[in-house]
Rosetta silent file (secondary structure, phi, psi, omega in degrees, C-alpha in Angstrom):
SEQUENCE: QAGLPAANLTICHPNSVDSSGQPAGGCHGTGINHNKFYLFSEMVDGSTDVVVQSSANLTNSQLRQHNDLLIIRDDAALYDAYLDYWNDLQASSYNSNYYTSTVGDTGTKAYFYPRASNDTIVSILGNVSCQPSSIIRVSVAFFTSGRSDVGDALVSLANSGCDVRVIMREGSTIEPTLASTAVDLTVFPDYASGTNFHNKYLLIESDYGANQTYQRLVWTGSHNYTYPALRSNDEALLKINEGAVYDAYLADWNAIHDNALGP
SCORE:     score description
SCORE:     0.000 S_00000001
   1 L     0.000  -41.204 -177.879    3.794   90.744  -46.915 S_00000001
   2 L   -67.987  -23.788 -175.738    5.198   88.292  -44.365 S_00000001
   3 L   -89.077   -0.163 -178.319    8.167   87.523  -46.610 S_00000001
   4 L  -112.995  144.696  171.360    9.441   91.097  -46.931 S_00000001
   5 L   -60.281  148.517 -176.436   11.304   93.251  -44.433 S_00000001
   6 H   -55.480  -36.622 -177.993    9.038   95.955  -43.065 S_00000001
   7 H   -70.650  -13.711 -177.454   11.105   98.671  -44.746 S_00000001
   8 H   -96.578    3.909 -177.928   10.537   97.019  -48.151 S_00000001
   9 L  -128.520  127.212  177.811    6.751   97.223  -48.061 S_00000001
  10 L  -117.501  124.378  172.068    4.665  100.386  -48.329 S_00000001
  11 L  -108.539  115.439 -173.007    0.930  100.414  -47.669 S_00000001
  12 L   -66.622  117.418  174.016   -0.426  103.761  -48.818 S_00000001
  13 L    39.953   63.837 -172.313   -2.205  105.589  -45.969 S_00000001
  14 L   -65.282  -16.025 -178.345   -3.569  102.396  -44.380 S_00000001
  15 L   -89.092   -3.512  179.018   -5.696  104.292  -41.864 S_00000001
  16 L   -80.122  139.917  177.385   -7.805  106.028  -44.535 S_00000001
  17 E  -132.812  154.530  177.845  -11.286  104.642  -45.167 S_00000001
  18 L   -89.325 -173.102 -175.075  -14.012  105.450  -47.683 S_00000001
  19 L   -63.796  -22.285  178.852  -17.675  106.231  -46.995 S_00000001
  20 L   -95.561    4.131  178.191  -18.475  102.532  -46.582 S_00000001
  21 L    87.604    5.516  179.356  -15.641  101.990  -44.113 S_00000001
  22 L   -83.512  150.658  178.076  -13.376  100.167  -46.563 S_00000001
  23 E   -57.263  137.387 -178.254   -9.630  100.902  -46.667 S_00000001
  24 L  -150.536  179.058  177.458   -8.882  103.742  -49.067 S_00000001
  25 L   101.373  109.414  175.195   -6.316  106.412  -49.762 S_00000001
  26 L   -76.968 -178.396  176.194   -3.620  106.318  -52.401 S_00000001
  27 L   -73.513  -35.178  175.973   -0.010  107.296  -51.806 S_00000001
  28 L  -107.338  -49.328 -174.007   -0.647  110.660  -53.513 S_00000001
  29 L   -88.143  166.460  177.709   -4.376  110.835  -54.125 S_00000001
  30 L   -85.632   -3.864  176.497   -7.285  110.546  -51.749 S_00000001
  31 L   -84.615 -114.041 -179.419   -8.715  107.713  -53.868 S_00000001
  32 L  -132.373  159.974  168.268   -6.731  104.496  -54.256 S_00000001
  33 E   -82.270  101.228 -171.799   -3.327  103.371  -55.463 S_00000001
  34 L  -101.724    9.717 -176.162   -4.597  101.816  -58.707 S_00000001
  35 L   -67.300  152.824  175.933   -1.194  101.224  -60.329 S_00000001
  36 L  -144.115   67.490  179.458   -0.206   97.933  -61.961 S_00000001
  37 E  -134.257  161.047 -177.428    3.439   98.265  -63.036 S_00000001
  38 E  -137.285  143.352 -179.184    6.769   96.527  -62.425 S_00000001
  39 E  -125.818  134.768  178.660   10.339   97.785  -62.844 S_00000001
  40 E  -132.496  122.038 -178.183   13.453   95.687  -63.439 S_00000001
  41 E   -69.818  -31.691 -179.418   16.915   97.255  -63.660 S_00000001
  42 E  -156.830  142.659  179.667   18.344   94.245  -65.500 S_00000001
  43 L  -114.888  162.731 -177.765   17.063   90.948  -66.906 S_00000001
  44 L   -67.026  -18.585  178.259   18.869   87.650  -67.546 S_00000001
  45 L   -83.673    1.452  178.433   18.547   88.201  -71.312 S_00000001
  46 L    96.395  -11.011  178.255   20.743   91.300  -71.006 S_00000001
  47 L   -71.967  147.386 -179.123   18.003   93.882  -71.353 S_00000001
  48 E  -128.059  169.710  176.607   18.110   96.758  -68.902 S_00000001
  49 E    49.160   60.930 -173.411   15.816   99.553  -67.733 S_00000001
  50 E   -99.986  126.388  175.384   12.713   97.401  -68.174 S_00000001
  51 E  -112.523  127.034  176.201    9.221   98.801  -67.569 S_00000001
  52 E  -115.396  113.217 -179.639    6.267   96.402  -67.427 S_00000001
  53 E  -112.279  123.269 -177.461    2.900   98.162  -67.559 S_00000001
  54 E  -124.206  163.635  170.391   -0.219   96.053  -67.101 S_00000001
  55 L   -98.989   -5.259 -169.695   -3.962   96.551  -66.725 S_00000001
  56 L   -99.975  138.724  167.656   -4.219   93.501  -64.450 S_00000001
  57 L   -80.825  163.939  177.762   -4.173   93.220  -60.685 S_00000001
  58 L   -88.828   69.699  176.692   -2.469   90.221  -59.078 S_00000001
  59 L  -132.716  153.595 -178.662   -5.706   88.350  -58.361 S_00000001
  60 H   -61.816  -37.737 -176.789   -7.002   85.021  -59.662 S_00000001
  61 H   -63.574  -29.352 -179.517  -10.124   86.600  -61.180 S_00000001
  62 H   -68.038  -22.814  177.573   -7.979   88.830  -63.403 S_00000001
  63 H   -68.550  -20.440 -177.773   -6.571   85.722  -65.088 S_00000001
  64 H  -103.140   10.356  178.146  -10.062   85.025  -66.462 S_00000001
  65 E  -118.580  155.638  173.292  -10.636   88.537  -67.798 S_00000001
  66 E   -65.019  124.256  174.755   -9.290   90.326  -70.847 S_00000001
  67 L  -142.685  169.975  176.569   -6.193   92.245  -69.741 S_00000001
  68 L  -136.800  158.835  178.882   -2.998   93.454  -71.368 S_00000001
  69 E  -146.986  126.166 -175.224    0.637   93.770  -70.386 S_00000001
  70 E  -118.016  128.362 -179.774    3.259   95.783  -72.270 S_00000001
  71 E  -108.723  124.599  176.224    7.027   95.342  -71.795 S_00000001
  72 E  -114.590  120.256 -177.828    9.407   98.176  -72.711 S_00000001
  73 L  -108.833  151.661  171.351   13.109   97.269  -72.657 S_00000001
  74 L    55.837   43.386  177.402   16.250   99.402  -72.785 S_00000001
  75 L  -124.653   87.182 -173.072   14.437  102.709  -72.319 S_00000001
  76 H   -63.264  -39.620 -178.023   16.426  104.529  -69.635 S_00000001
  77 H   -65.924  -41.782  178.933   14.371  107.729  -69.718 S_00000001
  78 H   -66.704  -46.037  179.423   11.100  105.844  -69.300 S_00000001
  79 H   -57.992  -46.242 -178.953   12.529  103.603  -66.572 S_00000001
  80 H   -63.009  -37.578  179.008   13.889  106.585  -64.649 S_00000001
  81 H   -65.263  -44.181  177.712   10.522  108.364  -64.859 S_00000001
  82 H   -65.061  -39.252 -179.831    8.692  105.322  -63.511 S_00000001
  83 H   -66.478  -39.879  175.347   11.302  104.842  -60.789 S_00000001
  84 H   -59.851  -42.942  178.970   10.957  108.479  -59.723 S_00000001
  85 H   -62.879  -44.980  179.624    7.192  107.974  -59.559 S_00000001
  86 H   -59.716  -44.463  179.602    7.621  104.766  -57.541 S_00000001
  87 H   -63.158  -38.639  177.793    9.925  106.531  -55.097 S_00000001
  88 H   -68.269  -36.409  175.037    7.436  109.366  -54.718 S_00000001
  89 H   -61.894  -43.387 -178.695    4.654  106.837  -54.118 S_00000001
  90 H   -60.233  -31.969  179.223    6.743  105.187  -51.428 S_00000001
  91 H   -67.874  -21.006  174.866    7.058  108.545  -49.662 S_00000001
  92 L    51.178   55.425  176.622    3.232  108.521  -49.307 S_00000001
  93 L  -113.160  119.208 -177.784    2.731  112.264  -49.291 S_00000001
  94 L   -56.432  133.422  177.590   -0.709  113.446  -50.423 S_00000001
  95 L  -155.555   97.753 -175.608   -0.522  115.544  -53.597 S_00000001
  96 L   -72.167   -9.700  176.462   -3.759  115.978  -55.557 S_00000001
  97 L  -124.826   50.562  179.241   -1.835  117.658  -58.382 S_00000001
  98 L   -69.332  -22.211 -164.360    1.072  115.254  -58.740 S_00000001
  99 L   -37.440  124.199  174.462    0.540  114.984  -62.506 S_00000001
 100 E  -139.816  160.156  173.274    3.742  114.684  -64.543 S_00000001
 101 E  -141.609  147.811 -177.527    4.636  113.333  -67.983 S_00000001
 102 E  -140.379  134.759  175.231    7.965  112.183  -69.435 S_00000001
 103 E   -86.938  129.840  179.451    9.042  111.289  -72.979 S_00000001
 104 L   -86.954 -169.628 -176.015   11.050  108.065  -73.186 S_00000001
 105 L   -96.259   -9.168 -170.937   13.825  106.951  -75.520 S_00000001
 106 L  -127.572   40.562 -178.505   11.895  104.445  -77.668 S_00000001
 107 L    76.576   24.791 -177.227    8.780  106.263  -78.877 S_00000001
 108 E  -111.165  161.061  171.642    7.252  106.128  -75.399 S_00000001
 109 E  -153.052  136.502 -179.538    5.659  108.659  -73.062 S_00000001
 110 E  -116.396  144.231  178.654    4.447  108.187  -69.499 S_00000001
 111 E  -128.403  132.016 -176.126    1.799  110.139  -67.600 S_00000001
 112 E  -122.984  140.662 -171.824    1.407  109.876  -63.823 S_00000001
 113 L  -120.403  166.752   18.347   -1.610  110.861  -61.718 S_00000001
 114 L   -85.600  161.167 -178.738   -3.579  112.315  -59.900 S_00000001
 115 L  -123.302  127.992 -172.148   -4.217  115.456  -61.952 S_00000001
 116 L   -81.541  -24.601 -178.164   -6.018  118.453  -60.439 S_00000001
 117 L  -148.806  159.276 -179.199   -7.236  120.112  -63.665 S_00000001
 118 L    65.399  174.222 -172.872   -7.770  119.378  -67.371 S_00000001
 119 L  -137.768  117.742 -177.487   -8.029  115.911  -68.896 S_00000001
 120 H   -58.514  -43.955 -176.089   -5.180  114.027  -70.567 S_00000001
 121 H   -67.348  -39.387  176.028   -7.467  111.873  -72.718 S_00000001
 122 H   -61.003  -41.584  178.732   -9.404  114.900  -73.982 S_00000001
 123 H   -63.971  -41.591  178.201   -6.083  116.539  -74.916 S_00000001
 124 H   -60.721  -48.832 -179.283   -4.941  113.393  -76.736 S_00000001
 125 H   -64.074  -28.843  177.989   -8.171  113.199  -78.733 S_00000001
 126 L   -69.739  -12.878  178.558   -7.830  116.900  -79.542 S_00000001
 127 L   -88.001   -2.569 -176.973   -4.611  116.119  -81.434 S_00000001
 128 E   -87.270  132.949  171.594   -6.444  113.951  -83.989 S_00000001
 129 E  -109.199  109.448 -173.142   -7.196  115.288  -87.461 S_00000001
 130 L   -70.063  130.334  171.282   -9.958  113.113  -88.887 S_00000001
 131 L  -124.761  166.254  178.668   -9.532  111.675  -92.357 S_00000001
 132 L   -56.672  -25.794 -178.725  -11.657  108.971  -94.015 S_00000001
 133 L   -93.028   -0.483 -174.840   -8.997  106.437  -92.978 S_00000001
 134 L   -69.529  132.218 -178.401   -8.727  107.600  -89.338 S_00000001
 135 E  -121.350  131.678  172.073   -9.308  104.855  -86.780 S_00000001
 136 E  -130.522  125.049  178.704   -9.968  105.286  -83.059 S_00000001
 137 E  -125.903  132.464  178.157  -10.540  102.253  -80.858 S_00000001
 138 E  -122.781  130.904  171.254  -11.275  102.361  -77.126 S_00000001
 139 E  -128.904   99.120 -174.712  -11.340   99.369  -74.791 S_00000001
 140 E  -135.307  122.880 -173.567  -11.985  100.674  -71.273 S_00000001
 141 L   -62.852  -43.628 -175.251  -13.543   98.653  -68.502 S_00000001
 142 L  -125.119  116.529 -175.645  -14.974  101.573  -66.553 S_00000001
 143 E  -135.383  110.663 -171.333  -16.197  104.686  -68.371 S_00000001
 144 L  -118.001  167.645  179.531  -18.464  106.980  -66.365 S_00000001
 145 H   -66.518  -12.996  173.108  -20.347  110.223  -66.782 S_00000001
 146 H   -66.208  -13.829  174.980  -17.686  111.834  -64.613 S_00000001
 147 H  -117.928   44.378 -178.566  -15.606  111.852  -67.802 S_00000001
 148 H   -62.069  -26.804  177.668  -18.365  113.181  -70.065 S_00000001
 149 H   -63.021  -34.902  176.347  -15.810  115.447  -71.770 S_00000001
 150 H   -67.275  -43.983  176.833  -14.077  112.326  -73.094 S_00000001
 151 H   -59.494  -42.981  179.431  -17.409  111.024  -74.390 S_00000001
 152 H   -63.667  -38.497  179.815  -18.130  114.369  -76.046 S_00000001
 153 H   -65.938  -39.198  177.973  -14.674  114.369  -77.685 S_00000001
 154 H   -65.578  -42.256  177.915  -15.247  110.883  -79.097 S_00000001
 155 H   -63.173  -42.096  179.341  -18.642  111.883  -80.500 S_00000001
 156 H   -60.923  -41.994  178.918  -17.117  115.017  -82.043 S_00000001
 157 H   -66.787  -39.811  177.355  -14.409  112.957  -83.772 S_00000001
 158 H   -63.138  -39.987  178.071  -16.994  110.477  -85.052 S_00000001
 159 H   -67.893  -22.148  179.601  -19.047  113.366  -86.426 S_00000001
 160 L   -88.445   -0.313  174.777  -15.886  114.655  -88.142 S_00000001
 161 L   109.931   -4.496  175.136  -15.450  111.410  -90.051 S_00000001
 162 L   -70.039  147.348  173.776  -13.188  109.308  -87.824 S_00000001
 163 E   -85.539   96.848 -173.843  -14.089  105.639  -87.453 S_00000001
 164 E  -107.668  121.222  179.699  -14.659  105.633  -83.670 S_00000001
 165 E  -132.630  134.492 -173.507  -15.512  102.373  -81.919 S_00000001
 166 E  -127.589  134.169  168.810  -15.758  101.862  -78.160 S_00000001
 167 E  -114.499  131.192  174.466  -16.019   98.752  -75.981 S_00000001
 168 E  -144.763  164.606 -177.276  -16.975   99.209  -72.333 S_00000001
 169 E   -76.234  154.368  176.134  -18.419   97.090  -69.574 S_00000001
 170 L   -57.124  136.479  177.936  -22.102   96.748  -68.848 S_00000001
 171 L    94.824    1.172  178.968  -23.386   99.423  -66.472 S_00000001
 172 L   -67.438  129.167 -172.969  -21.061  102.225  -67.581 S_00000001
 173 L   -77.384   -4.958  176.682  -22.847  105.512  -66.925 S_00000001
 174 L   -82.897   -8.600 -174.180  -21.423  107.179  -70.057 S_00000001
 175 H   -53.654  -43.262  179.470  -23.566  104.903  -72.251 S_00000001
 176 H   -61.046  -30.250  178.581  -26.412  107.448  -72.702 S_00000001
 177 H   -68.347  -35.359 -174.828  -23.878  110.011  -73.978 S_00000001
 178 H   -94.396  -24.010 -178.190  -22.544  107.637  -76.630 S_00000001
 179 L   -64.697  146.079  178.082  -25.726  105.777  -77.556 S_00000001
 180 L    59.445   32.289  172.988  -27.472  106.851  -80.768 S_00000001
 181 L  -118.917 -176.539  178.332  -24.415  108.804  -81.944 S_00000001
 182 L   -74.058   -7.912  176.011  -21.908  108.212  -84.718 S_00000001
 183 L   -74.217  131.135  175.839  -19.753  106.293  -82.218 S_00000001
 184 E   -83.662  108.335 -172.143  -19.952  102.519  -82.727 S_00000001
 185 E  -107.558  129.775  173.958  -20.610  101.318  -79.162 S_00000001
 186 E  -121.038  125.541  178.305  -20.272   97.749  -77.871 S_00000001
 187 E  -101.921  120.165 -178.127  -21.294   96.936  -74.296 S_00000001
 188 E   -81.189  117.430 -176.898  -19.525   93.873  -72.898 S_00000001
 189 L   -66.326  152.860  176.255  -22.059   91.840  -70.862 S_00000001
 190 L   -88.651   81.926 -174.186  -21.237   90.812  -67.310 S_00000001
 191 L   -62.184  143.783  178.503  -21.372   87.090  -68.019 S_00000001
 192 L   -61.910  -23.534 -179.711  -22.277   84.791  -65.144 S_00000001
 193 L   -71.620   -9.543 -178.134  -19.163   82.771  -65.984 S_00000001
 194 L    91.324   -6.826  177.998  -17.023   85.661  -64.780 S_00000001
 195 L   -69.586  126.704  179.462  -15.625   86.340  -68.246 S_00000001
 196 E  -158.853 -170.234  176.401  -15.258   90.045  -68.704 S_00000001
 197 E  -131.865  151.081 -171.210  -12.657   92.586  -69.654 S_00000001
 198 L  -131.424    9.873 -178.796  -10.455   94.830  -67.572 S_00000001
 199 L   -67.233  162.565  174.579   -8.393   96.676  -70.218 S_00000001
 200 E  -146.269   71.731 -177.636   -7.939  100.440  -70.315 S_00000001
 201 E  -132.460  157.714 -178.403   -6.447  101.294  -73.698 S_00000001
 202 E  -129.558  130.244  177.585   -6.860  103.743  -76.554 S_00000001
 203 E  -116.693  132.784  176.746   -5.707  103.169  -80.142 S_00000001
 204 E  -131.286  124.664  172.569   -5.322  105.982  -82.665 S_00000001
 205 E  -124.149  103.141 -171.118   -4.376  105.530  -86.318 S_00000001
 206 E  -174.738  170.687  163.091   -4.579  108.951  -87.943 S_00000001
 207 E   -64.145  131.873 -168.564   -2.876  112.211  -88.740 S_00000001
 208 E  -149.034  145.598  171.293   -1.892  113.311  -85.266 S_00000001
 209 L    87.151 -176.545 -174.970   -0.085  116.011  -83.317 S_00000001
 210 L   -59.406  -36.279 -178.594    1.287  119.453  -84.064 S_00000001
 211 L   -92.722   -1.626  179.131    2.727  118.354  -87.417 S_00000001
 212 L    50.113   49.229  175.770   -0.325  116.216  -88.286 S_00000001
 213 E   -90.890  148.288  179.496    1.812  113.257  -89.299 S_00000001
 214 E   -68.229  124.343 -178.417    0.257  109.831  -89.844 S_00000001
 215 E  -138.511  158.824  177.014    0.827  107.750  -86.710 S_00000001
 216 E  -127.856  103.506 -164.242   -0.320  104.458  -85.168 S_00000001
 217 E  -121.875  149.074  176.435   -0.387  104.944  -81.414 S_00000001
 218 E  -127.166  133.674  167.172   -1.302  103.008  -78.271 S_00000001
 219 E  -118.962  127.844 -179.958   -2.087  104.346  -74.796 S_00000001
 220 E  -143.876  174.518  179.010   -2.469  101.739  -72.049 S_00000001
 221 E   145.411 -146.544 -177.681   -2.074  101.347  -68.296 S_00000001
 222 L   -99.138   -2.885 -166.169   -4.249  101.468  -65.189 S_00000001
 223 L   -84.354  103.360  169.847   -6.223  104.575  -66.140 S_00000001
 224 L   -76.329  166.682  177.155   -9.989  104.052  -66.526 S_00000001
 225 E   -94.370   68.814  177.691  -12.163  106.852  -67.862 S_00000001
 226 L  -128.804  160.149  179.738  -13.626  107.745  -64.467 S_00000001
 227 H   -62.472  -46.256  178.502  -13.437  110.888  -62.371 S_00000001
 228 H   -60.860  -35.858  179.954  -11.382  109.251  -59.573 S_00000001
 229 H   -60.757  -29.891 -179.400   -8.868  107.877  -62.109 S_00000001
 230 H   -87.949  -44.021 -166.780   -8.184  111.448  -63.174 S_00000001
 231 H  -103.518  -26.172 -171.232   -8.503  113.435  -59.944 S_00000001
 232 L  -134.600   -8.962  179.319   -7.893  111.233  -56.907 S_00000001
 233 L   -95.149  155.607  166.022   -6.240  107.902  -57.767 S_00000001
 234 E   -83.610  119.021 -173.887   -2.582  107.013  -58.188 S_00000001
 235 L  -143.773  157.005  172.364   -2.455  105.900  -61.846 S_00000001
 236 E  -130.997  139.363  177.080   -0.040  105.472  -64.744 S_00000001
 237 E  -124.945  132.485 -175.475   -0.736  105.850  -68.465 S_00000001
 238 E  -123.561  128.816  176.881    1.816  104.710  -71.067 S_00000001
 239 E  -106.265  141.190  174.082    2.001  105.737  -74.721 S_00000001
 240 E  -139.547  137.912  177.808    3.975  103.837  -77.364 S_00000001
 241 E  -111.071   88.142 -175.417    4.546  104.620  -81.035 S_00000001
 242 L  -153.644  118.084 -172.846    5.367  101.221  -82.533 S_00000001
 243 H   -58.532  -41.186 -178.441    3.536   99.630  -85.449 S_00000001
 244 H   -66.539  -36.856  177.524    3.866   96.023  -84.303 S_00000001
 245 H   -67.297  -43.089  177.834    2.490   96.894  -80.864 S_00000001
 246 H   -58.130  -45.572 -179.453   -0.401   98.779  -82.463 S_00000001
 247 H   -59.903  -40.974 -179.584   -1.207   95.760  -84.652 S_00000001
 248 H   -65.587  -41.889  179.538   -1.231   93.459  -81.614 S_00000001
 249 H   -68.899  -37.193  177.710   -3.548   95.759  -79.675 S_00000001
 250 H   -64.550  -39.634  176.218   -5.890   96.173  -82.634 S_00000001
 251 H   -63.317  -38.894  178.130   -6.100   92.372  -82.937 S_00000001
 252 H   -65.578  -42.932  178.527   -6.861   92.200  -79.201 S_00000001
 253 H   -57.618  -44.446 -179.861   -9.578   94.856  -79.557 S_00000001
 254 H   -63.676  -37.611  179.351  -11.189   92.822  -82.322 S_00000001
 255 H   -67.468  -41.382  177.399  -11.045   89.655  -80.198 S_00000001
 256 H   -63.230  -42.425  178.816  -12.682   91.412  -77.226 S_00000001
 257 H   -58.891  -45.318 -179.622  -15.357   92.789  -79.547 S_00000001
 258 H   -65.061  -38.739 -179.578  -16.088   89.306  -80.891 S_00000001
 259 H   -68.060  -31.648  179.483  -16.182   87.867  -77.355 S_00000001
 260 H   -65.259  -22.323 -177.894  -18.632   90.567  -76.252 S_00000001
 261 L   -78.287  -12.538  177.665  -21.112   89.237  -78.799 S_00000001
 262 L   161.681  143.129 -178.715  -21.389   85.916  -76.963 S_00000001
 263 L   -71.172    0.000    0.000  -19.380   83.443  -74.850 S_00000001
């Protein structure tokens, strides 16, 4: 903060506080600015319009937790959408229904929050047509009963024959909804060593969308499956349709699952 000119630093609604007196208030939402993205117009390797979307905050503890970071290069439409969002965040004008989405140039799509009605994740899951080979993997640090519709959608897909497996952190209030259902649920313990996971991603390998074509898709970003993440936080969700990226995320999901079984 000390190293930047005052005009180059925006603190979203710094005078807002939550019920416990802690600083609160996003740039758009009444919750928090929960974003974790970076934009670069040009890199030394020649790539341009670079979007970096992460699940990690810039804190030391995040280095010891499972997180992910996705780099999209040379995608002008995606970059412009993120830059528009960044500029709107900088303006710091409350808007509880900011929600927008933009299709990029490289099999990408971005969704920006807060959203006043409906649920993006429920809509995404509603596009899946379950086949015996359909795979759905969720790795989300915070999943609460405030998003019970997402839990219900996952159970419905599992009952329809999709292979649905979910990893979430210990203490998630959605656990009773998913327990003893066809969803394969793994609860990641809160190890005393500080090892935990902080990801927020969804993997779908299935017939998908209006044309029900076979796709292998990843959604990642800052968006937890909590009520504030949907309705009151500033958040970004990024979709990519790229087989190599899907394979990498599936390998990461498997590694987190194995780590949840014991340090």
